[in-house]
Structures are given as C-alpha cells and as structure tokens.
XYZ file of C-alpha atoms in Angstrom:
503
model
C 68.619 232.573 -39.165
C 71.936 233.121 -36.961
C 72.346 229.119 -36.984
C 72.072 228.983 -40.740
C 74.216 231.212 -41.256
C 76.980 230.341 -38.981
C 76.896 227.286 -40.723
C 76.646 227.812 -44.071
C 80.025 229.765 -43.699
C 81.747 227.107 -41.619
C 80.456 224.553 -44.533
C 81.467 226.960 -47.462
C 84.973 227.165 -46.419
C 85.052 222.989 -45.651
C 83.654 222.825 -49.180
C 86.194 225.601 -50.926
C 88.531 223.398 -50.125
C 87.125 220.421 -50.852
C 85.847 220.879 -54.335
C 88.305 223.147 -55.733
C 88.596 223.426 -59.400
C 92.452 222.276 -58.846
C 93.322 218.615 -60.685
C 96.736 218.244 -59.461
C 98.381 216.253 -57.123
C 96.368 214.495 -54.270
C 98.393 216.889 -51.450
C 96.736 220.096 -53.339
C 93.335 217.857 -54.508
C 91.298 216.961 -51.862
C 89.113 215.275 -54.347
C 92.563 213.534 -56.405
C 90.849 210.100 -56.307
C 87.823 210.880 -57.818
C 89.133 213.063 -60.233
C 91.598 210.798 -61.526
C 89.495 207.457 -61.318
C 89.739 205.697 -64.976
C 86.652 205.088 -66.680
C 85.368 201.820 -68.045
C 83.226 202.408 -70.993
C 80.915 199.467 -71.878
C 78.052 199.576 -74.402
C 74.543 199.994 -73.565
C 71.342 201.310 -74.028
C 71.124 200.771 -77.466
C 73.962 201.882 -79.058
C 75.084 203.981 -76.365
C 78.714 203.360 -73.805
C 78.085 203.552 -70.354
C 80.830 203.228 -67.397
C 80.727 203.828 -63.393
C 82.231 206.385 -61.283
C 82.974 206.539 -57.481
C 82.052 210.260 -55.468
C 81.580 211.014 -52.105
C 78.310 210.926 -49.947
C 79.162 213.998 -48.447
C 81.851 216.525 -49.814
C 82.722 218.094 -46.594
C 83.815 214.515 -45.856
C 84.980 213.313 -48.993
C 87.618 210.810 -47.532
C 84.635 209.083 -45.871
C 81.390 207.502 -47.004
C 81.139 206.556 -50.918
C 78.275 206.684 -53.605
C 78.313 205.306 -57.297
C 77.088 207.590 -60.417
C 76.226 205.886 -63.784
C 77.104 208.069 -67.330
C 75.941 207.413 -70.910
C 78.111 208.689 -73.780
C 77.067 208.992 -77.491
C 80.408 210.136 -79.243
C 80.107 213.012 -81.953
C 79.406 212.050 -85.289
C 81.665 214.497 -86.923
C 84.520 214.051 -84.943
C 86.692 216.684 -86.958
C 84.402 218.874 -85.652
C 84.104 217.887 -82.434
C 84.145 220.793 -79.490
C 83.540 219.024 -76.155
C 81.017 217.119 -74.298
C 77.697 218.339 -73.787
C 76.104 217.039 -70.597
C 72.515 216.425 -70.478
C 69.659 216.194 -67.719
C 65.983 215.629 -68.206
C 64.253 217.296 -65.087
C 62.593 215.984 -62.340
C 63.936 216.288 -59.865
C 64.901 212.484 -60.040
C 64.672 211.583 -63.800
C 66.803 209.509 -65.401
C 69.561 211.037 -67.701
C 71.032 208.162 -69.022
C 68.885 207.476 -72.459
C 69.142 211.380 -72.829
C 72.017 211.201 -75.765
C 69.412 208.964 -77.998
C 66.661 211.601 -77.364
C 68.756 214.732 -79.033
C 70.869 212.294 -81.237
C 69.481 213.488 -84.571
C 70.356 217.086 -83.383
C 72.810 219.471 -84.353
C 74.547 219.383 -81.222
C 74.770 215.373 -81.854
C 77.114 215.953 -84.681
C 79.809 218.740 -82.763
C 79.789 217.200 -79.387
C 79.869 213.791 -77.192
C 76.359 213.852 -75.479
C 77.028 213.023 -71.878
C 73.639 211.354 -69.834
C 73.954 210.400 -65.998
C 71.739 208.965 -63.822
C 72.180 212.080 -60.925
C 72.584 210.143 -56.992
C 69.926 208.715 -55.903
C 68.493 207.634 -59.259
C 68.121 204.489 -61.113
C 72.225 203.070 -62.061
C 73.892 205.041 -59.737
C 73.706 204.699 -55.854
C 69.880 204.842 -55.257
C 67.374 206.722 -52.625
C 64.880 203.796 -52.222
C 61.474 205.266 -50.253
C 59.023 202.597 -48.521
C 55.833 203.235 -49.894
C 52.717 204.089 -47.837
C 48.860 202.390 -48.489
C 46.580 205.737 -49.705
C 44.664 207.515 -46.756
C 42.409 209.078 -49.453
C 40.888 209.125 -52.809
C 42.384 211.784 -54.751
C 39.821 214.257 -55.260
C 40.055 217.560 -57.422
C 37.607 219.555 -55.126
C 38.546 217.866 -51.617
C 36.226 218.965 -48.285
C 37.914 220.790 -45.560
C 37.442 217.299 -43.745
C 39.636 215.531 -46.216
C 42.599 218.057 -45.261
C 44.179 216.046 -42.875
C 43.301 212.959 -44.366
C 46.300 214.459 -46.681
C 48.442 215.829 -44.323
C 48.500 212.527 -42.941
C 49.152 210.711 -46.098
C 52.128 212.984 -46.566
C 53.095 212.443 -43.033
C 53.233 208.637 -43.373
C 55.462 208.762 -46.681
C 57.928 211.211 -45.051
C 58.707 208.705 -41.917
C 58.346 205.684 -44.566
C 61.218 206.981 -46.981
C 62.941 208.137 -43.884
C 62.892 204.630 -42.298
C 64.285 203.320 -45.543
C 66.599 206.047 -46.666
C 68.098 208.064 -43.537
C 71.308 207.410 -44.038
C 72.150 208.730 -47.549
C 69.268 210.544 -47.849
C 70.137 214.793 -46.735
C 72.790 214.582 -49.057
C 70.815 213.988 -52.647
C 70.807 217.426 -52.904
C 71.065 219.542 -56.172
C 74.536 221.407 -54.823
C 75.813 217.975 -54.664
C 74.684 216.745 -58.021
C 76.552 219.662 -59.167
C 79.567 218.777 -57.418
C 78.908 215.205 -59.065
C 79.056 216.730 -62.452
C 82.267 218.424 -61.793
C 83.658 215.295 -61.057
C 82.645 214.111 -64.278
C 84.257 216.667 -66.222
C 87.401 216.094 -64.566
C 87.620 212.548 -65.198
C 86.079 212.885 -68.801
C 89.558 215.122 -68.967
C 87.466 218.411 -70.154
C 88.664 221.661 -68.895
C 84.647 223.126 -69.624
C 81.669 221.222 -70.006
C 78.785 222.119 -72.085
C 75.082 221.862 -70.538
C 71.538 221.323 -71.789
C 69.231 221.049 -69.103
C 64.977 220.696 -69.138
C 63.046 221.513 -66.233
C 64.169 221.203 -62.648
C 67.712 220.396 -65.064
C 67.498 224.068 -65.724
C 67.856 224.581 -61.828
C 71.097 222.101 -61.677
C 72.555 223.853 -64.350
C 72.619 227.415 -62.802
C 73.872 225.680 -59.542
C 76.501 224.248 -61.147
C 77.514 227.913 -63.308
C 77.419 229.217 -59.493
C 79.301 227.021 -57.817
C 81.850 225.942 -61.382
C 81.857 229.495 -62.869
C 85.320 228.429 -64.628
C 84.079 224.719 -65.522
C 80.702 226.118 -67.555
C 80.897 226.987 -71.215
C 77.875 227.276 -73.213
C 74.291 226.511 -71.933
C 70.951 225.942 -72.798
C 68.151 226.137 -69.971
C 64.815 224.373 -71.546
C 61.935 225.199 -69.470
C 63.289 226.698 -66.899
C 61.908 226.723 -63.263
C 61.837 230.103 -61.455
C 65.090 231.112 -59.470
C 62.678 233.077 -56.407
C 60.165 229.912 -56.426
C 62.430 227.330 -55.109
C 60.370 224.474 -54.604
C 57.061 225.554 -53.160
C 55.721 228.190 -54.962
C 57.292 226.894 -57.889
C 54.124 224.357 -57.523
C 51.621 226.561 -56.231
C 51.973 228.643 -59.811
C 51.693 225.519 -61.851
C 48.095 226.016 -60.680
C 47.738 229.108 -61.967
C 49.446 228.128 -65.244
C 46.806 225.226 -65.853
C 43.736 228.054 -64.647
C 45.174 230.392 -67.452
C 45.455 228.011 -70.478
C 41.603 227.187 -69.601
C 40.155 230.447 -69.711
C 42.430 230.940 -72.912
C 40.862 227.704 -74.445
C 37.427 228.998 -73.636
C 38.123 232.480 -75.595
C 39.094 229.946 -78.505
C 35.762 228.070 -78.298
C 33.763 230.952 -77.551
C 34.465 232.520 -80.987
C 33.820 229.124 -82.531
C 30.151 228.533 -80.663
C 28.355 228.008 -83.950
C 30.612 225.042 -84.065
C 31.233 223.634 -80.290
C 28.303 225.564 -79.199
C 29.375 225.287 -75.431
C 29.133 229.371 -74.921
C 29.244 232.776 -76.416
C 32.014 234.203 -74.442
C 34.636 232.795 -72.575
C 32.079 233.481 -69.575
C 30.019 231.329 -71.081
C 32.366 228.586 -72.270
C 33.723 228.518 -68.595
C 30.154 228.334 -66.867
C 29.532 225.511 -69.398
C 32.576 223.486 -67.962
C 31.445 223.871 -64.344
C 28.290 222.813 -65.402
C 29.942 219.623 -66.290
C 32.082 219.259 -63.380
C 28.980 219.821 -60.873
C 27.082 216.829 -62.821
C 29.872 214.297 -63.017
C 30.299 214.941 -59.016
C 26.403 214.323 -58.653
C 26.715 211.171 -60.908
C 29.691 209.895 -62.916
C 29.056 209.163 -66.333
C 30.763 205.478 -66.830
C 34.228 206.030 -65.700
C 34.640 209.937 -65.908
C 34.069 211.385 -63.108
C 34.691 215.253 -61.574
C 38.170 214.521 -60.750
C 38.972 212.820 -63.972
C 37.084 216.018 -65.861
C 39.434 218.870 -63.918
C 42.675 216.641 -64.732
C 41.501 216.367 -68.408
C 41.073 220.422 -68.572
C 44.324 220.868 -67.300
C 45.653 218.890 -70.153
C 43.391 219.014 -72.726
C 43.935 223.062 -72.379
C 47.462 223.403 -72.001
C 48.187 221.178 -76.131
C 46.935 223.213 -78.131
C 46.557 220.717 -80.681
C 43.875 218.605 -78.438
C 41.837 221.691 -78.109
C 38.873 220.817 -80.443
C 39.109 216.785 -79.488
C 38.559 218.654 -75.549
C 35.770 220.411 -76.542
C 34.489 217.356 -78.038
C 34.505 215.474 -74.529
C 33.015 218.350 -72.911
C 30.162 218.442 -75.453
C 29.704 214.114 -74.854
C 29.709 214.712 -70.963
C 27.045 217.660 -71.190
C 25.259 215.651 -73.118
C 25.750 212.583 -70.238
C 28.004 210.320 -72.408
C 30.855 208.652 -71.956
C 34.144 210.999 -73.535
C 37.490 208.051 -73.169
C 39.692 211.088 -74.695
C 39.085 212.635 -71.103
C 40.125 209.992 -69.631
C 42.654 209.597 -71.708
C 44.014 213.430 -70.720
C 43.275 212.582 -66.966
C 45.953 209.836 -67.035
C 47.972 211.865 -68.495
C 47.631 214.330 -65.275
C 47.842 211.667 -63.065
C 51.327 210.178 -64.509
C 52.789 213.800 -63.432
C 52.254 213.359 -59.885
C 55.019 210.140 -59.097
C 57.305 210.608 -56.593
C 60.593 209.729 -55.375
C 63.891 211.542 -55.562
C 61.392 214.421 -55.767
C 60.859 214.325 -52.335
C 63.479 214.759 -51.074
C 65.361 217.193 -53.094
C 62.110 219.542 -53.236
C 62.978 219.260 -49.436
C 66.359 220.881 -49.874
C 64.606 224.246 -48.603
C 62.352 225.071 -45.938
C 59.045 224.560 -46.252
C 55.931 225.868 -44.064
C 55.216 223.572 -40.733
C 51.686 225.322 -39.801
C 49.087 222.957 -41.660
C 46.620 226.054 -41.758
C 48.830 227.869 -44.279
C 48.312 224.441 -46.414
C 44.786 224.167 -45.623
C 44.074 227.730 -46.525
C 45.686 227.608 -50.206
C 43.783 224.100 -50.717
C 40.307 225.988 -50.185
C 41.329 228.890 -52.470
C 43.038 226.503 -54.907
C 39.902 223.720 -55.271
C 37.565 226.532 -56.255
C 39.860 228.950 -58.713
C 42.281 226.141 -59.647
C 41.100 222.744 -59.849
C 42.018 222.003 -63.048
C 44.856 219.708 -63.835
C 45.183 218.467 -59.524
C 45.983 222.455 -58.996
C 45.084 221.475 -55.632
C 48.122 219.223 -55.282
C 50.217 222.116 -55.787
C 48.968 223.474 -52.375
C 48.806 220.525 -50.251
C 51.190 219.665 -48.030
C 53.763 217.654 -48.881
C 56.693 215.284 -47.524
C 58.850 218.275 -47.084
C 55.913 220.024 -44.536
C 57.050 217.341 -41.951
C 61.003 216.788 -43.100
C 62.757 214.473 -40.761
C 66.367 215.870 -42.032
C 68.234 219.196 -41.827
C 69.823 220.261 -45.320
C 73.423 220.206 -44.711
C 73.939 223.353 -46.207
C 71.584 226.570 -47.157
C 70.307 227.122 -50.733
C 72.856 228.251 -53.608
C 72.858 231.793 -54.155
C 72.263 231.747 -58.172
C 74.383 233.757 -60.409
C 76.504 233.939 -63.555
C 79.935 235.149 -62.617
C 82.683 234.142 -65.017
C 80.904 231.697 -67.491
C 79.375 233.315 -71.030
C 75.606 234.434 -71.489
C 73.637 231.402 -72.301
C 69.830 231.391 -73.621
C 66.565 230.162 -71.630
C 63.766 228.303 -73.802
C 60.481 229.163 -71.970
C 56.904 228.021 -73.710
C 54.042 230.182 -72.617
C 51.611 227.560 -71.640
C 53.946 225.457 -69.846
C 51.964 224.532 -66.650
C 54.770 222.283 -64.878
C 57.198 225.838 -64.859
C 54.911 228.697 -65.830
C 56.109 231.184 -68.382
C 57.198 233.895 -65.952
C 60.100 231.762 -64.682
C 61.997 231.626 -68.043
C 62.328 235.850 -68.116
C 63.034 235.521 -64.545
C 65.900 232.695 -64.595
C 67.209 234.728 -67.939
C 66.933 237.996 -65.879
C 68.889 236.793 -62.637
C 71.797 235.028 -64.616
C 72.231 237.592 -68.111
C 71.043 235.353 -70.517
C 68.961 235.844 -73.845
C 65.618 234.151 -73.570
C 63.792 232.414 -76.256
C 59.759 232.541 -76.032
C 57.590 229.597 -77.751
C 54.375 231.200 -78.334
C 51.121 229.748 -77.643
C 52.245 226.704 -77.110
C 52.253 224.297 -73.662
C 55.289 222.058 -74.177
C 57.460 221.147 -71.729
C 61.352 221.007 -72.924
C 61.298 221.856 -76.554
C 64.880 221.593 -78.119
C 65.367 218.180 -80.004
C 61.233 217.952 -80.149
C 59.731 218.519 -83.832
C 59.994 222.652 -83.226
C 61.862 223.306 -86.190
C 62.334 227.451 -85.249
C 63.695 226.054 -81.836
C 65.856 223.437 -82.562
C 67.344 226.332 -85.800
C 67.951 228.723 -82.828
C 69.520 226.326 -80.220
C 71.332 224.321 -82.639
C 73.128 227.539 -83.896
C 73.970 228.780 -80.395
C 75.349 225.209 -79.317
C 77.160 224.658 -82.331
C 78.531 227.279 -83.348
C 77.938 229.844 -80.709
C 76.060 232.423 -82.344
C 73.196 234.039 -79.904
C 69.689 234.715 -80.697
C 68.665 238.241 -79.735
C 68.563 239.186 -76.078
C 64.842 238.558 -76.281
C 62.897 236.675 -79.101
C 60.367 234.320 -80.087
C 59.277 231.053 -82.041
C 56.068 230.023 -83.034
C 54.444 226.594 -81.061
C 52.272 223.669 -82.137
C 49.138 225.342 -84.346
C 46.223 225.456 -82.627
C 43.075 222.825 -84.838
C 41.201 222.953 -87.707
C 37.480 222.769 -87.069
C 37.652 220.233 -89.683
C 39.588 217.871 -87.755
C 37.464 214.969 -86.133
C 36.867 213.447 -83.058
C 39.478 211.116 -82.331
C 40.683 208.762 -79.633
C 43.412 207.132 -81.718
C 45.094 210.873 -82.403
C 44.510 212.256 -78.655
C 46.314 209.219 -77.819
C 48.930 209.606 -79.927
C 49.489 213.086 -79.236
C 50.165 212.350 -75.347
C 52.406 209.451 -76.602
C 54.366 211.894 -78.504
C 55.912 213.766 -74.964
C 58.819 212.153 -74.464
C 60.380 214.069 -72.347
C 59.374 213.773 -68.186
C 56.249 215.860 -67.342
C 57.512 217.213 -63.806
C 59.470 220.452 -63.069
C-alpha cells in the first residue's frame, strides 16, 4: 500500500504538469504539440470525415514514445443551432467508436451538435494492442467440474503471456486515465473550450474519469448503462451473474401465471424446477445440437428481452419434450458473442485483481450451481488479469464531479452486462439525476427505438433541461400469448442490438 501510494503522488504531480488544461505557448504547455497538431479531415465511413492525431504513449513522458488515435465527425445538421461537439464511446472496454455518429444520427443531439467517434488506443484505426491468440485448453462448459478449474486457469494463463509476448511494450499504458487524457487532447485540437459526452457501458466509466481528471473541460453528460463506480472490474462481472439469475426467476413468475398456456409450472418454483429438469437431460444426452451449455446461455438471454420471453418458453417446452428448439441456439450465440476479448484484457487489468486461484475456484462452485445461466460462471473464473505480467503505472482514479454540471445516468433494470444497482450508484457518487427503464434488459438505450428515453435525453442534451433527480421510462412490452413461435422474429430481435454487448 506504502509503494502505491508513494507513487501515485510522485506520478500525480509528473502528470499535473503534464496534462494541464493550459493551451498556450509550448514553454507553459507541456503537451503544445499535440494540442496544436492540425487536423486532416477526410471522408469515410459512409458519409462520415475522419482525420489522425498524434498523443503520447505515456504522459509522464510525453516528449518520448508516440501513439496514433483515429476520430469520426458527423457535423450538425442545424448548424445555426449548433452548441459544440458531443463525443461518443460505445463500451467495451475496446469497442470501436468510430461508426458511433451514424448510430445516434437521426437523434436530437444529431441536429445541435458535431458527433465526435474515436477509435480509443489500442483499438482498430488508431495505434493498436494486438494479443497472440492461444489454442482452447477446454470446452466451455456452463456447469464445469472442480477438475476443469485449472484447465481454465491455465487457459487464462497462456493468453496473458501470449498478449504479453506480442504487446509488452505499449501495452500498461491502454489504460482508461489515459484514454481520458486522449480525449482532452481532442478537444483541444477540435478548438472546444468543453466537450460534451455520451458514453454506454464501460464508456460510462471513461466519462466520469475524464469529469475527474477535466472537471473544467466537461459540460453536459449522459452515462447509458452505467457500470458501478465500487465494482471496478471484478465484481463488476461477478454481479452480471446475479443479474442474468434474477431476470430468470422473474421470467418464471411470468410463465407461472400463464401455465394453462406454457404449462411448464404453477409457481415460479415450479417453472424453475422445470428448467433444471431440462438442463439435467440435455447434459445426459443432447438433443441435436442443444446441449446443457447452449440451454443456460439461452436462459440468460432469452430471460433478460423481454420480448423473447414466450418464443423461450417455447424452446423450453420443445427440449422437455426432447426436440430440437434452433431459437435456443439462436440465444446461446448470442451469449457466446459477449465473451470476445482483446483490449478488454488489459484495461480490466488496470486494477488489482486476486492471485490465490482458490478464491476463483470457490466463486466458480457457488456460481455453476446458483448462476449458470447466461456463462455466469465466466464471471468468476479467473481471468488474464489473475496472472498480469504488468504493473499499472498509476493507481485507480478517484471518481468525482467537482466543477462540471449534474448530468443524468440511463440504467435498465434487467441489464445483465452492468446490473441495475450500478446506475443509482454511479448517479449517487457523482450528483447526477438517474433515469430508470423499467422492466426492460437493454443495454445502452438512448438513440435505440425507446421513444420516453430518447424524449428525456434529447431534451437534456439539447437544450439542457433535467429530468427529475430520480425518474422512470417504460421498456420493451413484455408478449402477447398470441404471438407464435418464431425463429425468423427471435432472430431478428437479437439482430436488432446494435450496440456492443460487453460492459
């Protein structure tokens, strides 16, 4: 503790000085060459400009190593009205930001403000974190023995020392402090005194690091889906377990009242037995392609839209009945495209993380048997950052909001990737109003078809009315018993989530 914080002072006062908010001359600007780089805009991205900037590795050492950062702009349409830029990130961590302006361009905030996307370091256009990939040591299972464990541990082992192999030398400084040191640079050399910011997911996160660190640079913002600011990063995961577990047991209340219809239980007691029932049989013999692992990842989805609810209860009924149910399968893709990797791993790895494999091993036996739905096993197991081959160059960012104005948190109550408590808690810690989306398991809502939402956002970015300290919006209606079984429309459905599916 002594070491971390001797040097998180001695680093604070190298980095006071090195990313001051000053934009003068070079002699009081440590960071003069970035921030007065010119831009070269060219189009791309259908429709959209893009251009290049240069930053530093490493801002304690900004006169040393460089990196590149890629930015999309889509101008303002009403240009008389015009009040900024409004800078946009999708999550991740390690999504791509720079298709971002098409995504809200039919928005409210499309029309007042140029919509800024980047791809943050490490990612995609800018100077990328390239990880060697590792051959599988084991099958993913939803239920694993306690003599797969290190089977795991030894997967995540082998892709630490791979993407450290291949990455070392850039790699402790894609951080999110740095990102938001990127984005100040930004501002400065898109010539804005403030920016604006919209962030989903682990965005949310970047965005109250940057108010922290930029308290003077931040004007209004929106944090969609926010993760929680006392979970940073693992228990942030280990609760998207218990997110998935409680939009399960809500879907079997649901069903339960409906068992002249679905008849798969009288009470949610029932309607859960009924589903382990299922999951014991597929692990004794698959039926076609679904098996037990495929069934838990296609209750974690199939619970948490609550649109999909009755075509879920459909499957279950076909696999009770020992036949084939592709709209599972169809879900359990779904899960599975939420588990890539990347950036992810090493920015999750910005923090300390347990060492002791037992503490790992111990959540992974409670987690397969209360939360195996939707891979909540993943979210104990160790991971990369359990053996980290780098030391963080600097502790985590204290969060707070201390000079910028209240800004509103978006937070739907079935969200598994950042379960609902972290919205009220993010809002809580940094004084902003928080928007609930009832009943509904969305991740990043603004600029989706949520009329309510995008009426409530769209009058706080534009013209900076607040909603109440504390308020609500309705989300996506739960089914119709009327509606039918259907591949084609679960299909569509899952097609229809645009935005990335990780915190």
């Amino acid at each position: 503790m002594r070491r971390f914080t001797t040097v998180g002072l001695v680093l604070a006062a190298v980095l006071a000085t090195a990313v001051g908010t000053s934009t003068g001359s070079g002699r009081s600007d440590p960071l003069a060459e970035f921030h007065n780089q010119e831009l070269v805009w060219k189009p791309c991205h259908e429709g959209l400009d893009c251009a290049e900037l240069v930053l530093p590795l490493d801002y304690a050492r900004p006169a040393e190593e460089k990196i590149s950062l890629v930015i999309s702009r889509r101008r303002a349409t009403d240009p008389a009205r015009r009040r900024g830029v409004l800078v946009l990130n999708p999550g991740g961590p390690g999504g791509s930001g720079l298709g971002m302006p098409l995504y809200l361009a039919n928005s409210g905030a499309a029309q007042v403000y140029d919509l800024i996307g980047f791809d943050p370091r490490g990612v995609g256009g800018s100077t990328a974190l390239t990880c060697n990939t590792v051959p599988p040591l084991t099958k993913l299972d939803s239920r694993p023995a306690d003599e797969d464990f290190p089977r795991w541990a030894a997967e995540a082992r082998a892709a630490e020392e791979a993407c450290q192999r291949s990455a070392g030398g850039i790699r402790q400084f894609i951080n999110t402090p740095n990102t938001a040191r990127d984005l100040d640079v930004v501002r400065a050399v898109l010539g804005e005194e403030k920016i604006n910011y919209l962030g989903y997911s682990y965005g949310t996160y970047l965005g109250a690091v940057y108010g922290s660190l930029f308290p003077r640079r931040l004007n209004r913002s929106v944090l969609d889906s926010s993760v929680h600011p006392e979970w940073i990063w693992r228990e942030q995961f280990r609760a998207q377990a218990v997110a998935l577990r409680r939009n399960v047991e809500q879907w079997a209340e649901w069903v339960a009242q409906r068992d002249e219809h679905f008849k798969l239980g009288t009470d949610a007691a029932g309607v859960m037995a009924t589903v382990e029932g299922v999951a014991a049989s597929l692990a004794a013999q698959p039926v076609a392609d679904n098996t037990r692992t495929d069934f838990d990842a296609a209750m974690g989805v199939g619970t948490r839209y609550r649109p999909l609810w009755s075509q879920l209860a459909d499957a279950v009924t076909r696999l009770r009945a020992r036949q084939p149910a592709e709209s599972a399968l169809l879900m359990a893709r779904s899960a599975q495209d939420e588990l890539v990797s990347g950036v992810f791993n090493t920015v999750t790895c910005e923090v300390d993380w347990p060492t002791d494999l037992e503490t790992y091993y111990e959540d992974m036996r409670v987690f397969r048997e209360r939360y195996p739905y939707g891979f909540g096993v993943v979210r104990a197991a160790p991971t990369t950052c359990a053996f980290r081959t780098f030391t963080p160059p600097e502790p985590e960012v204290v969060l707070k909001r201390d000079g910028y104005p209240v800004g509103v948190v978006v937070q739907a109550e079935g969200d598994t990737q950042t379960q609902y408590e972290s919205g009220p808690a993010m809002a809580a810690r940094l004084g902003h109003n928080l928007l609930t989306v009832l009943d509904e398991g969305r991740h990043g809502i603004y600029g989706s078809k949520n009329a309510c939402v995008n009426r409530v956002v769209d009058r706080y970015l534009v013209d900076g009315v607040l909603p109440p300290s504390s308020s609500t919006c309705p989300g996506d209606p739960r089914p119709t018993l009327e509606a039918p079984a259907s591949v084609p429309l679960v299909q569509s459905y899952l097609d229809g989530l645009v935005l990335g599916q990780r915190p």
